[in-house]
Coordinates of C-alpha atoms and ligand atoms in Angstrom, one line a residue:
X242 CA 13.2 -1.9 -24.0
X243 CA 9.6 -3.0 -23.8
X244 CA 8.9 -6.3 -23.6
X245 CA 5.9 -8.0 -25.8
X246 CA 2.8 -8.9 -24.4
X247 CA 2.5 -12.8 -24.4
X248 CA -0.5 -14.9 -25.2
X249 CA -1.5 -16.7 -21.9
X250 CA -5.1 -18.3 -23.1
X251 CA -7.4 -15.3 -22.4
X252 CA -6.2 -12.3 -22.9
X253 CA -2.5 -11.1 -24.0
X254 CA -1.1 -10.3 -21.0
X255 CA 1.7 -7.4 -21.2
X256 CA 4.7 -8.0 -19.0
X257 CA 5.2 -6.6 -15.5
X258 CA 6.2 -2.9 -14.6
X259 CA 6.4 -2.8 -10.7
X260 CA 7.6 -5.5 -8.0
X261 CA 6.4 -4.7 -4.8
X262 CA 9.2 -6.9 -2.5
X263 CA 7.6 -6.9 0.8
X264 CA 11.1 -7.9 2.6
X265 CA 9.9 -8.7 6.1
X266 CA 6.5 -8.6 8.0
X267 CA 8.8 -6.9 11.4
X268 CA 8.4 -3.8 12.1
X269 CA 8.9 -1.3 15.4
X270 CA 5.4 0.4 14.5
X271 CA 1.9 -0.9 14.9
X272 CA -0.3 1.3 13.1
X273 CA -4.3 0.3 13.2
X274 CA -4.6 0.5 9.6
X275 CA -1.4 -1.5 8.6
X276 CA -1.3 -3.3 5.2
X277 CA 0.4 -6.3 6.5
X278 CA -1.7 -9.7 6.5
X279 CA -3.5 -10.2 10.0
X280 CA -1.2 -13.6 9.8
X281 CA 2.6 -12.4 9.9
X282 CA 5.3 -14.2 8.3
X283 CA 8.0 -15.0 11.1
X284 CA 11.6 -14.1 10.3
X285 CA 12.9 -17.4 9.8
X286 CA 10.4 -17.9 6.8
X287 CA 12.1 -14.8 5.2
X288 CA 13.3 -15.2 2.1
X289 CA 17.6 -15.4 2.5
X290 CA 19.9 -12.1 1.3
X291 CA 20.3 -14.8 -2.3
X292 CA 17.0 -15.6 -2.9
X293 CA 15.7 -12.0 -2.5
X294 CA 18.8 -10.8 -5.5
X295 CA 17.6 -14.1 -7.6
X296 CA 14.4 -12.7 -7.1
X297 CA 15.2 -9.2 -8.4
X298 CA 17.0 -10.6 -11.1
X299 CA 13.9 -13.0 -12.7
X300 CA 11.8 -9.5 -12.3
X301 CA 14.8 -7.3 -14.5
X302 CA 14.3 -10.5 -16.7
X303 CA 11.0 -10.3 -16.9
X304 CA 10.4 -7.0 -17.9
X305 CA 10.3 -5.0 -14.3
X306 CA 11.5 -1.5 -14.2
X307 CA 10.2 -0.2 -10.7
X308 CA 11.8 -2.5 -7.4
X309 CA 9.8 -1.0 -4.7
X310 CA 11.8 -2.4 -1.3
X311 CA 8.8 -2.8 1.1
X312 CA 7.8 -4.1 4.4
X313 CA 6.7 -4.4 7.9
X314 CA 9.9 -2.1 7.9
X315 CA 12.5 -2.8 5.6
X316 CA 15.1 -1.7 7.7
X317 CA 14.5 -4.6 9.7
X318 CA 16.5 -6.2 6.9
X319 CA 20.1 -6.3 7.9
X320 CA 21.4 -6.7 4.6
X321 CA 19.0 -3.7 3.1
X322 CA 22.3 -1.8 1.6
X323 CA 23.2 -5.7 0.0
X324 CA 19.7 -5.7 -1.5
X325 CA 20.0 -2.6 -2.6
X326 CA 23.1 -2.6 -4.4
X327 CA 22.5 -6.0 -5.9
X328 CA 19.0 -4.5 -7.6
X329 CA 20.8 -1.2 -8.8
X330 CA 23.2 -3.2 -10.5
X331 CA 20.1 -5.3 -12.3
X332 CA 19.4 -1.6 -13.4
X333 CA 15.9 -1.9 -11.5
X334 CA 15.0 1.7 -10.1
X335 CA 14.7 1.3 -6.7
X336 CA 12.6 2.8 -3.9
X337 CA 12.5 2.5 -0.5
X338 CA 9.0 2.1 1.6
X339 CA 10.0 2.6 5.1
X340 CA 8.8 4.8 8.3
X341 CA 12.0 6.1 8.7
X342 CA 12.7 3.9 11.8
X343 CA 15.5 1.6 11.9
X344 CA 17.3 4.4 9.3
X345 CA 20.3 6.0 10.9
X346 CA 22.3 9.0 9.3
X347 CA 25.0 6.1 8.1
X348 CA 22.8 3.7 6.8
X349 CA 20.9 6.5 5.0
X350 CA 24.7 7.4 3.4
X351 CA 25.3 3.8 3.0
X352 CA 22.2 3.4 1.1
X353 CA 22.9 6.7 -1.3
X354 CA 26.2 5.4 -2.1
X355 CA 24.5 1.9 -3.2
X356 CA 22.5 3.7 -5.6
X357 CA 19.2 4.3 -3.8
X358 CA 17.1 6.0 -6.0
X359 CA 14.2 6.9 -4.3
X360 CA 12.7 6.9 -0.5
X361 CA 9.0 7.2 0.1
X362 CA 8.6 8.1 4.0
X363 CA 5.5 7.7 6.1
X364 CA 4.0 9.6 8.7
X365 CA 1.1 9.1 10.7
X366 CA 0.1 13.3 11.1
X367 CA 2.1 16.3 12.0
X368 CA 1.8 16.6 15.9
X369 CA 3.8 14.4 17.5
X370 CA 1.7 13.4 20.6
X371 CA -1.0 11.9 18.1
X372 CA 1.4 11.1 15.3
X373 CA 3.4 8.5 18.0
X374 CA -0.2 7.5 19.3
X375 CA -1.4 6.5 16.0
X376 CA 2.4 4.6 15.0
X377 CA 2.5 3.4 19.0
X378 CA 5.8 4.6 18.8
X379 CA 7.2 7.5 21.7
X380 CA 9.2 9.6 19.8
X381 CA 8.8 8.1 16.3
X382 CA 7.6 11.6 14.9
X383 CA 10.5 13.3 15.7
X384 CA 12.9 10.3 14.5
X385 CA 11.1 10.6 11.1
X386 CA 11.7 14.6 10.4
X387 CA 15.5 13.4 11.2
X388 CA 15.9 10.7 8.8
X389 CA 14.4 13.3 5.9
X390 CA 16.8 15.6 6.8
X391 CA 19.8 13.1 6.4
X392 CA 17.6 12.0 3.5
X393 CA 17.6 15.5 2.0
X394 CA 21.6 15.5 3.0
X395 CA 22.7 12.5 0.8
X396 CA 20.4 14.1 -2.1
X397 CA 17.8 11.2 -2.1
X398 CA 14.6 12.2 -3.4
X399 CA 11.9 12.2 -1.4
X400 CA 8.2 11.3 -1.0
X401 CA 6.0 12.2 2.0
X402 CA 3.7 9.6 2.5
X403 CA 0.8 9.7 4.9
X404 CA -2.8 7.2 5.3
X405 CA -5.4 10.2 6.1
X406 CA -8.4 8.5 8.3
X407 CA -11.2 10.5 10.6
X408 CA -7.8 11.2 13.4
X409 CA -5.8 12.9 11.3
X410 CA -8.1 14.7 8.1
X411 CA -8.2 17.8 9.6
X412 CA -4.2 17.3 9.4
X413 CA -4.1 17.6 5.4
X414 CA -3.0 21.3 4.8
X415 CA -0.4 20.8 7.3
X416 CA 1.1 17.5 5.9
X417 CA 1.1 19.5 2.5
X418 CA 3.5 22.2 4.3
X419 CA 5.5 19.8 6.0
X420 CA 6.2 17.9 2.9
X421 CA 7.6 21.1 1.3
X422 CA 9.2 22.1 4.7
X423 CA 11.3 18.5 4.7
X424 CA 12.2 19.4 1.0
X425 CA 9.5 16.3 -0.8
X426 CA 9.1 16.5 -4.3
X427 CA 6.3 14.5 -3.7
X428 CA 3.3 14.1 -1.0
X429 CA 1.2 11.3 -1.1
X430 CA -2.1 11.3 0.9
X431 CA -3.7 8.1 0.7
X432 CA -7.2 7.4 2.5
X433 CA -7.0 4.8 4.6
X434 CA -8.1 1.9 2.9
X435 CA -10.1 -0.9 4.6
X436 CA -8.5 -4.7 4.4
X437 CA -6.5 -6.5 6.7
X438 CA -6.1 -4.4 10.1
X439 CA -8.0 -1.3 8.9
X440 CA -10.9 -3.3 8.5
X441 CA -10.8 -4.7 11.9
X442 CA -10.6 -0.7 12.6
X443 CA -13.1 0.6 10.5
X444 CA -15.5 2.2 13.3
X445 CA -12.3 3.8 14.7
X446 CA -10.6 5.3 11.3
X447 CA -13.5 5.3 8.4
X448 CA -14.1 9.5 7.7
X449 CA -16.9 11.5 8.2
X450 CA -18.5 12.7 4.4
X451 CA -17.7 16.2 5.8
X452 CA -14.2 15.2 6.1
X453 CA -13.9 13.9 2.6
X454 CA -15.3 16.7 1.0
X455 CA -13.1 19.5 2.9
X456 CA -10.2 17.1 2.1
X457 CA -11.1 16.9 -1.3
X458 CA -11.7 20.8 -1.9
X459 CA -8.1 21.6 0.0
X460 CA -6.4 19.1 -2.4
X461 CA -8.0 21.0 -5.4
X462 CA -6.3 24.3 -3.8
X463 CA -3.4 22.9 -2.7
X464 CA -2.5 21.5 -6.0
X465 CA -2.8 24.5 -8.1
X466 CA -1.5 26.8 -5.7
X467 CA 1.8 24.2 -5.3
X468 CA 1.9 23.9 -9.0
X469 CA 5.9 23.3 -10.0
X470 CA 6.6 23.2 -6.4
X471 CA 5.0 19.7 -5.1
X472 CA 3.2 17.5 -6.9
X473 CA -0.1 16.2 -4.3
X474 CA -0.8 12.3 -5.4
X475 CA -4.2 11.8 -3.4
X476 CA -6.2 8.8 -3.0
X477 CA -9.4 9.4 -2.0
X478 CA -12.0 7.3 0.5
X479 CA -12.7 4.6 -1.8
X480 CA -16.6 4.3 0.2
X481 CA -17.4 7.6 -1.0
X482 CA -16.5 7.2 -4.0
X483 CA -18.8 6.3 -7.6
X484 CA -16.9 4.1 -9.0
X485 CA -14.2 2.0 -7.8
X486 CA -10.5 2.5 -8.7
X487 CA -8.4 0.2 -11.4
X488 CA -6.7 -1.4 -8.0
X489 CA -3.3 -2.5 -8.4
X490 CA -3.9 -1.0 -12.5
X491 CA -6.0 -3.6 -13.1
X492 CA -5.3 -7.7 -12.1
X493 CA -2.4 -8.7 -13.5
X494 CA -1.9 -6.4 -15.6
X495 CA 1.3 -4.2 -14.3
X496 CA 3.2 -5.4 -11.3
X497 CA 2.7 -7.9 -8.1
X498 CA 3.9 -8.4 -4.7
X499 CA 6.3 -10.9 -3.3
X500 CA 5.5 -12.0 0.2
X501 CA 8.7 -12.4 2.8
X502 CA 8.8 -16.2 2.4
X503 CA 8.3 -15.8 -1.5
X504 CA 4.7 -16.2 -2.3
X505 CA 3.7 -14.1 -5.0
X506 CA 1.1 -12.4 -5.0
X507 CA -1.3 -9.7 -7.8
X508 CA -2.2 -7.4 -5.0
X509 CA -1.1 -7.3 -1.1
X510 CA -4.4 -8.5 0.2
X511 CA -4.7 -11.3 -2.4
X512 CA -3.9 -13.8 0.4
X513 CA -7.9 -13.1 1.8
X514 CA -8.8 -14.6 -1.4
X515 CA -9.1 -18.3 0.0
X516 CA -9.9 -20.0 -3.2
X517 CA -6.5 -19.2 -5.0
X518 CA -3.3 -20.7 -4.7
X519 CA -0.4 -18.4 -4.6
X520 CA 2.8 -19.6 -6.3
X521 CA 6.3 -19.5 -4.5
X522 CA 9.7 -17.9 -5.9
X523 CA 11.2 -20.7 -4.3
X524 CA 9.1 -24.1 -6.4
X525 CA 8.6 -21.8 -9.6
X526 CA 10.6 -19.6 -11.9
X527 CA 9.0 -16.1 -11.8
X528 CA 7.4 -15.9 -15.3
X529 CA 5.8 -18.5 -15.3
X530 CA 4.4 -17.7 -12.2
X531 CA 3.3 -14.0 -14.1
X532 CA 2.3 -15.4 -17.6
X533 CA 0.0 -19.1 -15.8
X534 CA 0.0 -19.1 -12.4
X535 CA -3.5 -19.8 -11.5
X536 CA -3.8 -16.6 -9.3
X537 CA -2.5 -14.3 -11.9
X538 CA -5.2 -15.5 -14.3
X539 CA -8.1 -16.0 -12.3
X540 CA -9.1 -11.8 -12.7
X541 CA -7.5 -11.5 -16.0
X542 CA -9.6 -9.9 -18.8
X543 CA -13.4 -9.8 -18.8
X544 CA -14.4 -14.0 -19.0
X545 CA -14.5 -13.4 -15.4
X546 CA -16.8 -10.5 -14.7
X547 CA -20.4 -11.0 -14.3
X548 CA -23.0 -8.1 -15.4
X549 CA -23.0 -4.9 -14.9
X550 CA -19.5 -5.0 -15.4
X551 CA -19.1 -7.3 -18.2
X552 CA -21.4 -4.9 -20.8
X553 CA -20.2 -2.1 -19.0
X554 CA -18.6 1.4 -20.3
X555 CA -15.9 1.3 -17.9
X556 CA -14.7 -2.0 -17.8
X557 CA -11.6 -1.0 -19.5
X558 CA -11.1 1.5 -16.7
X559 CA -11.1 0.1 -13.6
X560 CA -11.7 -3.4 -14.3
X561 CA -14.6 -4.2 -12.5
X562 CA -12.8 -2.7 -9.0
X563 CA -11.3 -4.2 -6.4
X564 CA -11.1 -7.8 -6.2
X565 CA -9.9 -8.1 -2.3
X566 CA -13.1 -5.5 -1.7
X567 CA -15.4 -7.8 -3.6
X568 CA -14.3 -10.5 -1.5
X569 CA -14.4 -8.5 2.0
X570 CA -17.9 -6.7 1.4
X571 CA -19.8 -9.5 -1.1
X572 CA -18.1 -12.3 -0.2
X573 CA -17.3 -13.0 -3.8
X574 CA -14.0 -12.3 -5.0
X575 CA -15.5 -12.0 -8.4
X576 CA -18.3 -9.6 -8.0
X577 CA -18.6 -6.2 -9.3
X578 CA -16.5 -4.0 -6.6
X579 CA -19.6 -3.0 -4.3
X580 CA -18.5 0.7 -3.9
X581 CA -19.5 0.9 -7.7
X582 CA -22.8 2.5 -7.6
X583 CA -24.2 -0.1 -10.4
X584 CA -23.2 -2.6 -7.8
X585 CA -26.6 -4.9 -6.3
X586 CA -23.8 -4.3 -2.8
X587 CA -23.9 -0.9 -3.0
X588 CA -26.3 -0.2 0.2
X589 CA -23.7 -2.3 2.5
X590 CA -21.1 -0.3 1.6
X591 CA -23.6 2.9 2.5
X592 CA -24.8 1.2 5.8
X593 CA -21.3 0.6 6.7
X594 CA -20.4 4.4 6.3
X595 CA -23.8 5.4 8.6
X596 CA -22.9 2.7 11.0
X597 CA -19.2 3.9 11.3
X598 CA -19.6 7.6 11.2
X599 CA -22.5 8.0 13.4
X600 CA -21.0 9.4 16.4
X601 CA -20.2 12.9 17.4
X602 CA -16.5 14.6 18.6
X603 CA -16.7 13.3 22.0
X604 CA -17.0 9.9 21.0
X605 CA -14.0 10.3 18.8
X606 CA -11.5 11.5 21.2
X607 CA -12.6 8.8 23.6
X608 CA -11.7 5.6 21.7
X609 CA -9.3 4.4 23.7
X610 CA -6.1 2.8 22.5
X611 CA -7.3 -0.5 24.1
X612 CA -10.2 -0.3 21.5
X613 CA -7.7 -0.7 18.3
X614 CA -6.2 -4.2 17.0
X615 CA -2.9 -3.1 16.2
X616 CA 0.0 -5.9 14.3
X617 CA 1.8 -6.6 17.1
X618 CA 5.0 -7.8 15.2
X619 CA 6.3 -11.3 16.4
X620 CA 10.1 -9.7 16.7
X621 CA 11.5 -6.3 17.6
X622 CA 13.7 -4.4 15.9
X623 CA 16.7 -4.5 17.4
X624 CA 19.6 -2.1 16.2
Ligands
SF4_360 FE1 -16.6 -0.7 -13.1 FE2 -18.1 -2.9 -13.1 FE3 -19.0 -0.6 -11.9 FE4 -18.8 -0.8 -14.6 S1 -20.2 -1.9 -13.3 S2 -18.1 1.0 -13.3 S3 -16.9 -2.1 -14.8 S4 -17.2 -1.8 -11.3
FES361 FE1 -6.5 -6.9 -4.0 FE2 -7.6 -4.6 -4.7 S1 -6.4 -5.0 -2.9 S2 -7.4 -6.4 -5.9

């Protein structure tokens, strides 16, 4: 059933698709390019086994089909297969972000027989030595191509996932193979994109324009000769790009994240927007929180936009861009995304890419490990 779009002042805003539930900031990994905040939220601010199911069951209410069970690592979560269950039986589809670690061959069972519908599993390359250098995890590589085996066991569909950056592009042919090796339906390759900890690691990860292109042409190939057999979702480097993407489908418009103590939130680096207060699942019911929290509306329909984007062509599109990437590059959460080419930012964004890429092969094997901020999680994972 589709829900009606409501009148919220502006614009009439639709109701929500996708929840994003970000279940815990821990995790046993610390990639460079991690899409946790650089401020993690401690365990004991995480949201209890109840709240999370009273959560899922305002989003079914609300109107939200896709419950994507996120992280940090949501295995982490002891009570993952409780969370599980209680959102299958809210008839939300459910799928699982994880890297795999903190799955064992039971849990993964566990998980099937609660009605799992869907696991989306990351890897950081396809050689283990830098795979495990880039998660800063010894043996993590090897841990993952088990847990897609048990995953291809219980019959859980699959998703490769992997964040393609100037270590590993050369690695995209390859993570196409593996995925149909592992038995994926689905590969995602997803540039790295730069908030939070990739930007402190921009120098270190940002592509060459060489790389981009070469990854863009063996995408093209990949995908036609793979037609039927994989489907190849590819985001590419937002920096090289013309125009900027509809991020998050446009603001506000089809799904939000909810932090691990509750704050919701229209896109996972909305909390680097200083000027907007983010509601809490645990002061205000979810709807209203979608339909007039202030954060929701701030980036809703065009009142917003300054020129070019308000008389432009595409505004429909992408919506004027990024608003996080507004805010990181222009300082101005409500200027035209500065990797649009109509953009007065646009020559930052092209320094940054000279500044970043100017340095030949030797330099790029020799960053050191000590040279990368990593998120250094605040608790293990422990069992
Ligand atoms: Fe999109 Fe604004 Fe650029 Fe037009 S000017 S393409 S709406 S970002
Ligand atoms: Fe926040 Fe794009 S990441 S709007």
């Amino acid at each position: 059933m589709t829900l009606p779009a409501k009148e919220t002042g502006q614009v009439a805003t639709p109701p929500p698709i996708a929840m994003l539930a970000e279940l815990t900031h821990r995790c046993p990994l610390a990639c460079p390019y991690c899409s946790n905040p650089l401020e993690l939220a401690r365990a004991n601010e995480e949201l209890s086994t109840s709240e999370w199911i009273e959560t899922f069951r305002q989003a079914a209410a609300l109107g939200v089909l896709h419950l994507h069970l996120s992280g940090g690592e949501p295995a982490s979560r002891r009570d993952l297969i409780d969370l599980t269950k209680a959102a299958v039986s809210l008839g939300l589809y459910t799928n699982l972000i994880t890297s795999g670690i903190g799955l064992t061959e039971a849990r993964v069972d566990k998980l099937s027989a609660a009605g799992l519908d869907h696991v989306q599993l990351s890897i950081q390359g396809t050689r283990a030595p830098s795979a495990d250098h880039v998660s800063g995890c010894d043996g993590g590589h090897a841990r993952k191509l088990s847990v897609a085996g048990w995953l291809r066991d219980a019959g859980i569909p699959l998703t490769l996932n992997a964040v393609c950056h100037r270590r590993n592009m050369g690695e995209i042919e390859d993570i196409i193979s593996l995925a149909i090796e592992l038995g994926a339906r689905r590969v995602e390759i997803a540039t790295v994109q730069f908030h939070g900890w990739a930007m402190l690691n921009q120098k270190a990860l940002m592509p060459t324009m060489d790389q981009v292109a070469k990854a863009t042409s063996i995408v093209e190939t990949m995908r036609a000769r793979l037609e039927g057999v994989l489907v190849i979702d590819y985001v590419p480097a937002d920096y090289y790009a013309t125009y900027p993407k509809a991020c998050m489908g446009g603001w506000g418009r089809a799904g939000f994240n909810v932090t691990p103590s509750g704050r919701v939130l229209p896109c996972h680096a909305a909390e680097t927007i200083k000027h907007l207060a983010f509601d809490n699942v645990r002061a205000r019911p979810l709807g209203e929180i979608w339909y007039n929290g202030g954060a929701f509306n701030a980036f809703r329909g065009d009142g917003w936009m300054p020129e070019p984007c308000r008389s432009c062509e595409r505004k429909d599109i992408d919506f004027g861009g990024c608003r996080c990437q507004a805010m990181a590059l222009a300082g101005d959460a409500s200027a035209t995304d500065p990797v649009c080419r109509k953009s007065p930012h646009r020559k930052a964004v092209d320094r940054r890419i000279i500044d970043d890429t100017e340095v030949n092969d030797t330099e790029v094997r020799d960053i050191e490990v000590s040279d990368i901020e990593t998120p250094r999680p605040p608790f293990r994972y422990r069992g």
